[in-house]
Coordinates of C-alpha atoms in Angstrom, one line a residue:
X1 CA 107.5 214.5 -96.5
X2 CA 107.0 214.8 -92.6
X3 CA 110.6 215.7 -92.5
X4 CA 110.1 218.8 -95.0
X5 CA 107.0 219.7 -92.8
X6 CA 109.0 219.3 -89.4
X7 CA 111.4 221.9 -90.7
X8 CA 109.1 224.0 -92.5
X9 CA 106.0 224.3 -89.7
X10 CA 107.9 227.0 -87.4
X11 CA 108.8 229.3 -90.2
X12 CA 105.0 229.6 -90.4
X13 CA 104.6 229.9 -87.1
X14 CA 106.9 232.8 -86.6
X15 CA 105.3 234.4 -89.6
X16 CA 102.2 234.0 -88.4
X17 CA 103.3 235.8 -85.0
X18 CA 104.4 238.5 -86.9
X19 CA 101.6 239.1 -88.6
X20 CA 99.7 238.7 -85.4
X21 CA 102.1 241.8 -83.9
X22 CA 100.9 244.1 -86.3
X23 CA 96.7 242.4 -86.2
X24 CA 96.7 243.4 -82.5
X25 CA 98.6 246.6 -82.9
X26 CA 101.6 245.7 -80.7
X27 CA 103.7 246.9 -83.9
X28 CA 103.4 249.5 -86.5
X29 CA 104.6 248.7 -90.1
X30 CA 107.2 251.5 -89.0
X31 CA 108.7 249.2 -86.2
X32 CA 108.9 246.5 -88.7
X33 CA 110.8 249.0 -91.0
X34 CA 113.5 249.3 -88.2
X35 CA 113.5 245.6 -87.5
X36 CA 114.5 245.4 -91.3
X37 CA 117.1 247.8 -91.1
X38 CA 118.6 246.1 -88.0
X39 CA 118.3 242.7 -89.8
X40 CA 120.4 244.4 -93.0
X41 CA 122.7 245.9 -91.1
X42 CA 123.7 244.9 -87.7
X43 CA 121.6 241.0 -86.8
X44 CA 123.0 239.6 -90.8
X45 CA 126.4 241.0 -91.4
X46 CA 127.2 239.7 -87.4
X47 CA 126.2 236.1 -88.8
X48 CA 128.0 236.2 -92.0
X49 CA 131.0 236.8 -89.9
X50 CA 131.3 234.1 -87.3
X51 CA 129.6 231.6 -89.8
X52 CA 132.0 232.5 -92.4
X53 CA 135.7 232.5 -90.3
X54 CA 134.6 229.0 -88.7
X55 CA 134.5 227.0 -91.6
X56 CA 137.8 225.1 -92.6
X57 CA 139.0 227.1 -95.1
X58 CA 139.9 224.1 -97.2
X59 CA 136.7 222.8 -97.0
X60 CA 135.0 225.5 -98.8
X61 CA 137.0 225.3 -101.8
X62 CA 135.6 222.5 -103.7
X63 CA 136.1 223.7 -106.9
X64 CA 133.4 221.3 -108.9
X65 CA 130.6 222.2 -106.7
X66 CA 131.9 226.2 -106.2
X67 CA 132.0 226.3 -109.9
X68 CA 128.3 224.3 -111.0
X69 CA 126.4 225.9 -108.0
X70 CA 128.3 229.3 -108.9
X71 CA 127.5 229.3 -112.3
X72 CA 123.6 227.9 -112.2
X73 CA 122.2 230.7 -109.3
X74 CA 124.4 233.2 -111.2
X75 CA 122.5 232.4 -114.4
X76 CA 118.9 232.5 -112.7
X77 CA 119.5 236.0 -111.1
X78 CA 121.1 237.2 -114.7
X79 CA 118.1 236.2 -116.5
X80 CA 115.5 236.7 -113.6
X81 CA 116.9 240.5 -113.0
X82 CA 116.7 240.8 -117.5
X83 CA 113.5 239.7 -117.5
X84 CA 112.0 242.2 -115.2
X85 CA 114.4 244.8 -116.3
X86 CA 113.9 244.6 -119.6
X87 CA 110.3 243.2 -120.3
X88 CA 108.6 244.3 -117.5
X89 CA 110.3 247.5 -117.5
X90 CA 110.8 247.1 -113.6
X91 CA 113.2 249.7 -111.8
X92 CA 116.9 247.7 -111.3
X93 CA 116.5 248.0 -107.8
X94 CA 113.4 246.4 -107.7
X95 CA 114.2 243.7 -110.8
X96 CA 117.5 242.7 -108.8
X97 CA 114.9 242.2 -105.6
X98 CA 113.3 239.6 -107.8
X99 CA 116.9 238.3 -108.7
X100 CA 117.5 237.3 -105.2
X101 CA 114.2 235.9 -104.8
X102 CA 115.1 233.4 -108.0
X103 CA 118.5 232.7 -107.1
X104 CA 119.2 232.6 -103.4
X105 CA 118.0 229.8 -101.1
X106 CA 116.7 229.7 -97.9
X107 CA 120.1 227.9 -96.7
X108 CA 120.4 228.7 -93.3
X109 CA 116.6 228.1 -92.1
X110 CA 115.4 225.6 -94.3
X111 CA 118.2 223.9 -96.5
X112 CA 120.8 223.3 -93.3
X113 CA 118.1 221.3 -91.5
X114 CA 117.2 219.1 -94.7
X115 CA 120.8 218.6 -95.0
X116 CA 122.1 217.9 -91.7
X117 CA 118.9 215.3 -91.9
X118 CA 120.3 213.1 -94.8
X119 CA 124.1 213.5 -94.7
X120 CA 124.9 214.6 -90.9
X121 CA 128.3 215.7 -89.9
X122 CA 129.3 216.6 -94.2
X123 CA 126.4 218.5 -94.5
X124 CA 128.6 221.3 -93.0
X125 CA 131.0 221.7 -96.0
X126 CA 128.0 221.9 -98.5
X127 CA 126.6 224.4 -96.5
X128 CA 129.3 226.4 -96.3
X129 CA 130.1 226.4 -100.4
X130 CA 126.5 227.3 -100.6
X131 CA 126.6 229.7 -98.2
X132 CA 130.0 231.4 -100.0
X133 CA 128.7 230.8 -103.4
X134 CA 125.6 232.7 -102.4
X135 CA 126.9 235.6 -100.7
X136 CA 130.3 236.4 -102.6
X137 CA 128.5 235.9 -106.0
X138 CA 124.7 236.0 -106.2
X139 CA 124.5 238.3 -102.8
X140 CA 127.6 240.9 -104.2
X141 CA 125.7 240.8 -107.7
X142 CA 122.8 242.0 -105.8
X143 CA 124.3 244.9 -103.9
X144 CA 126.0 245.9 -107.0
X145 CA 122.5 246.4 -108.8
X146 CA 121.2 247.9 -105.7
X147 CA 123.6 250.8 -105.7
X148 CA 123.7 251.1 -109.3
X149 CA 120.0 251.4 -109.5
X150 CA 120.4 254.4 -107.0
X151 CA 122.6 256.5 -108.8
X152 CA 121.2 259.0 -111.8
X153 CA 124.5 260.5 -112.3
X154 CA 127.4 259.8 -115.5
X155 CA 129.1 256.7 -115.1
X156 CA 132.4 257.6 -113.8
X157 CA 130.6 258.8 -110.8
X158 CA 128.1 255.8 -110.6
X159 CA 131.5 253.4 -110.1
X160 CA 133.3 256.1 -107.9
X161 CA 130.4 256.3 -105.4
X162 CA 128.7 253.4 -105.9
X163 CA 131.7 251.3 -105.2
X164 CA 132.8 252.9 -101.9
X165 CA 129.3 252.5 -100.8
X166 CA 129.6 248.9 -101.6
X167 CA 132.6 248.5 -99.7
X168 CA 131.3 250.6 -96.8
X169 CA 128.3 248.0 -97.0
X170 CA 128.5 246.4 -93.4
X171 CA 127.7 242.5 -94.8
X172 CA 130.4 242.9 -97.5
X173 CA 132.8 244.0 -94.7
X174 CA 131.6 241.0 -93.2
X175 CA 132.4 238.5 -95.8
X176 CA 135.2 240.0 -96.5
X177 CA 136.9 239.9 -92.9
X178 CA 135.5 236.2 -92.6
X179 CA 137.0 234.9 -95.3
X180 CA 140.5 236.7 -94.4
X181 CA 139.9 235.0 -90.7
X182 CA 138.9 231.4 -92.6
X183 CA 142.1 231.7 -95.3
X184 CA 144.1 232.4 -92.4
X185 CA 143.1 229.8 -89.9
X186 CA 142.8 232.2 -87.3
X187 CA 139.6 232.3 -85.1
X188 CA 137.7 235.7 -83.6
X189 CA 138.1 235.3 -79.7
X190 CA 135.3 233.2 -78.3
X191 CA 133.9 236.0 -76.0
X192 CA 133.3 237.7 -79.3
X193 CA 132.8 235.1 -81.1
X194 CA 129.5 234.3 -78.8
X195 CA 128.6 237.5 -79.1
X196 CA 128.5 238.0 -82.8
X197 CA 126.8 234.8 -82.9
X198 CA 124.2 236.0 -80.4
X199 CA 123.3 239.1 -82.1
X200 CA 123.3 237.2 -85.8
X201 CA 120.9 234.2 -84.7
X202 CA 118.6 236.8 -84.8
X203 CA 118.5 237.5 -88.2
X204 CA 116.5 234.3 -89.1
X205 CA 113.6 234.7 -86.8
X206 CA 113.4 238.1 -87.1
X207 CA 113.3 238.0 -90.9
X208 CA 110.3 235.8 -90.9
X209 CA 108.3 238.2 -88.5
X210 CA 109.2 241.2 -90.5
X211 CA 107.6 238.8 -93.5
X212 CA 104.6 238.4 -91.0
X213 CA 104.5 241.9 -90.6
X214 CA 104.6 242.8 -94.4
X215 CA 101.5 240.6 -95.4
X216 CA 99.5 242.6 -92.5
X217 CA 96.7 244.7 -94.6
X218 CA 97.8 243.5 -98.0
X219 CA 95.2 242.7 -100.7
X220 CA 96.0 240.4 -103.2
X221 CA 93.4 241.6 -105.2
X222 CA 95.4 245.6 -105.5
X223 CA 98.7 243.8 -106.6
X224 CA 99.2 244.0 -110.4
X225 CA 100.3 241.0 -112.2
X226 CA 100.3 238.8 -108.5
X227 CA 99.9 235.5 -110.2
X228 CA 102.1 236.3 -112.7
X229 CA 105.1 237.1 -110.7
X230 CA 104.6 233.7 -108.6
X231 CA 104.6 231.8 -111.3
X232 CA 107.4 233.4 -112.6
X233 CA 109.6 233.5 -109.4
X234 CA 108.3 230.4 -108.2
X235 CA 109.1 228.5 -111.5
X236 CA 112.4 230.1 -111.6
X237 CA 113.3 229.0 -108.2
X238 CA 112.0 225.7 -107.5
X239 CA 112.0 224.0 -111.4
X240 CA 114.4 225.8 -113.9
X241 CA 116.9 226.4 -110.5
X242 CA 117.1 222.9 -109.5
X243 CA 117.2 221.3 -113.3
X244 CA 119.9 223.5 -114.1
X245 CA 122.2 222.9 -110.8
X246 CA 121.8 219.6 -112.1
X247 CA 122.8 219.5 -115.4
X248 CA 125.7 221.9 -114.6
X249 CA 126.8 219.0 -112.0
X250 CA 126.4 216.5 -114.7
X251 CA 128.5 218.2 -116.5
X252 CA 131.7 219.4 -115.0
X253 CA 134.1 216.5 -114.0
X254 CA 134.7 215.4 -110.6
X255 CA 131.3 215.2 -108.8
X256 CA 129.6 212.7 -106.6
X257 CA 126.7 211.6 -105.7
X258 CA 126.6 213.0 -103.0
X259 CA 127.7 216.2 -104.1
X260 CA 124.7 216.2 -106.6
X261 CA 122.4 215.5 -103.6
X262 CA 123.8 218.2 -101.8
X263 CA 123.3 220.7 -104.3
X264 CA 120.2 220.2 -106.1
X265 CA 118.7 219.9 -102.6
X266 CA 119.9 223.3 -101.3
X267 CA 118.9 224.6 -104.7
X268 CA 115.0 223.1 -104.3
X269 CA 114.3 225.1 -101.0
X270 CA 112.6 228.3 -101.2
X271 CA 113.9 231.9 -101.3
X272 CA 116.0 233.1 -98.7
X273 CA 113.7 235.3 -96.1
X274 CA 116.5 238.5 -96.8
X275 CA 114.1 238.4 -100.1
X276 CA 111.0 240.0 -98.3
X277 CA 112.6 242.2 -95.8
X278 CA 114.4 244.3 -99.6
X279 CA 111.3 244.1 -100.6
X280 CA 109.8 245.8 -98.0
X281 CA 112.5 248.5 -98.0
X282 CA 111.8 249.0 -101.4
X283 CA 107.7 249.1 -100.9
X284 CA 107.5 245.8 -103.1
X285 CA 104.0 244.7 -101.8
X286 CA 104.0 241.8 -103.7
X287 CA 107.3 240.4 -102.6
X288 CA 106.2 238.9 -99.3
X289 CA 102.8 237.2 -100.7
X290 CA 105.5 235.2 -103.7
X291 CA 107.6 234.1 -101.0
X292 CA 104.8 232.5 -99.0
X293 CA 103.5 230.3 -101.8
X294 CA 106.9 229.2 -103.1
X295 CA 108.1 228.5 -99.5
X296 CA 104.7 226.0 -99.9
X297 CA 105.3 224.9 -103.3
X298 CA 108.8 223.9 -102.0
X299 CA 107.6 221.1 -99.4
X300 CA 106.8 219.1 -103.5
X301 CA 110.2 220.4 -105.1
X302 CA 112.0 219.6 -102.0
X303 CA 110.3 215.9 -101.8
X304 CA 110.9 215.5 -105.5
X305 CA 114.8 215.6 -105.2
X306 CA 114.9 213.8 -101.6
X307 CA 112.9 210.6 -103.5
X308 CA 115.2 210.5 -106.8
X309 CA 118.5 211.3 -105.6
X310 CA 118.9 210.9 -101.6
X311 CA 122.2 209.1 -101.4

């Protein structure tokens, strides 16, 4: 339990300072608008590059963990994104917002600590399949809604433009160049190498500031439906998430213990922090609020699967 709080602690903290920014007015919720932006655009698709071409190509291609993690997040942001589509009558956009929030993990803030905690040098490879499996499935799923969600016009011209804008998408350039650099064992020049990396370690903090920011002169009490939505996302994320990674592991052939391990683990930790800086580019108030108490709820989840299946 004091390891889950060690790791977890500062992502408070650096919410807590961005909230503080916007308290004593040294930001506007325009500036964190901006930070957002840069986050999307420049600080995430820099880190998705270097992260991406420096794993072992080889390594990433595990196909019984690919294939069970694959399948189970792709299955939470189906339903999650159905449910609010179709039941709640959300807007895609906004339902595919929730999607990510039920499907994608906190990997690189919260999940490579834990790991690199309990299985040192190999927790590397399982962070990179998760990383990949998140991104090139769950993340591409979610840009796909995105830009769907944006169009009005026939469907020919929803595919025609919506696809180039997808491609034209800076983090699907991105993953797309790193995993050419990974397949083809060739690195970016260190110089550049540093400096992508620079400008993407940003990302994290930065993220978790804007989520700071976007709780700043929120009321619970003016957001329809709050409680329902947490229990909803939350459950999704840090129950159904988890159970389901590990009956899909059970299943297909060729897994280990460790593997298991590695996978539920990653698949107990809380929403990745890309989930409140969409939602406050798409004036989802209630996005940031859901993310705070499942990134609390998670310390138990998280504590669950470290006593019963720690190898």
């Amino acid at each position: 339990m004091l390891e889950i709080i060690s790791v977890i602690f500062p992502i408070f903290i650096t919410i807590f300072i961005g909230y503080l920014s916007l308290y004593f007015s040294i930001l506007n919720k325009e500036a964190m608008k901006v930070i957002g932006l840069f986050i999307i655009k420049v600080s995430l698709p820099c880190l998705l590059l270097v992260s991406i071409s420096s794993q072992d190509f080889h390594s990433l291609i595990q196909i019984p963990y690919l294939m069970s993690y694959g399948l189970a997040s792709s299955i939470v942001f189906i339903v999650t994104v159905l449910i609010y589509l179709k039941k709640f009558e959300m807007p895609l956009s906004h339902a595919a917002v929730m999607g990510m929030g039920a499907a994608m993990s906190n990997t690189g803030f919260i999940g490579s600590g834990l790991l690199y905690l309990f299985l040192g040098e190999k927790a590397a490879i399982y962070f990179g399949m998760t990383f990949l499996v998140e991104n090139f499935i769950v993340f591409l799923m979610f840009l796909i809604c995105l830009e769907l969600g944006q169009q009005q016009t026939s469907v020919k011209q929803i595919l025609k433009s919506g696809l180039m804008n997808i491609v034209k998408n800076p983090l699907i350039i991105a993953l797309i160049l790193g995993f050419i650099f990974s397949a083809s064992q060739r690195q970016l020049p260190e110089i550049l190498q540093l400096t992508l990396r620079s400008i993407g370690q940003t990302s994290a903090p930065l993220g978790l500031c804007v989520i700071g920011g976007s709780l700043y002169g929120i009321s619970l009490h003016t957001q329809q439906k709050i409680a329902r939505d947490i229990v909803i996302i939350a459950g999704l994320k840090l129950i159904i998430m988890p159970l389901l990674v590990y009956v899909i592991f059970l299943i297909v052939p060729n897994t280990s213990k460790e593997m298991i391990f590695a996978g539920v683990l990653l698949s107990s930790v809380s929403m990745v922090g890309l989930y409140a800086v969409f939602g406050q580019q798409y004036d989802m108030q209630k996005v940031p609020p859901i993310l705070l108490v499942t990134t609390l709820l998670s310390i138990v989840s998280m504590s669950l699967v470290i006593h019963y299946l720690r190898v």
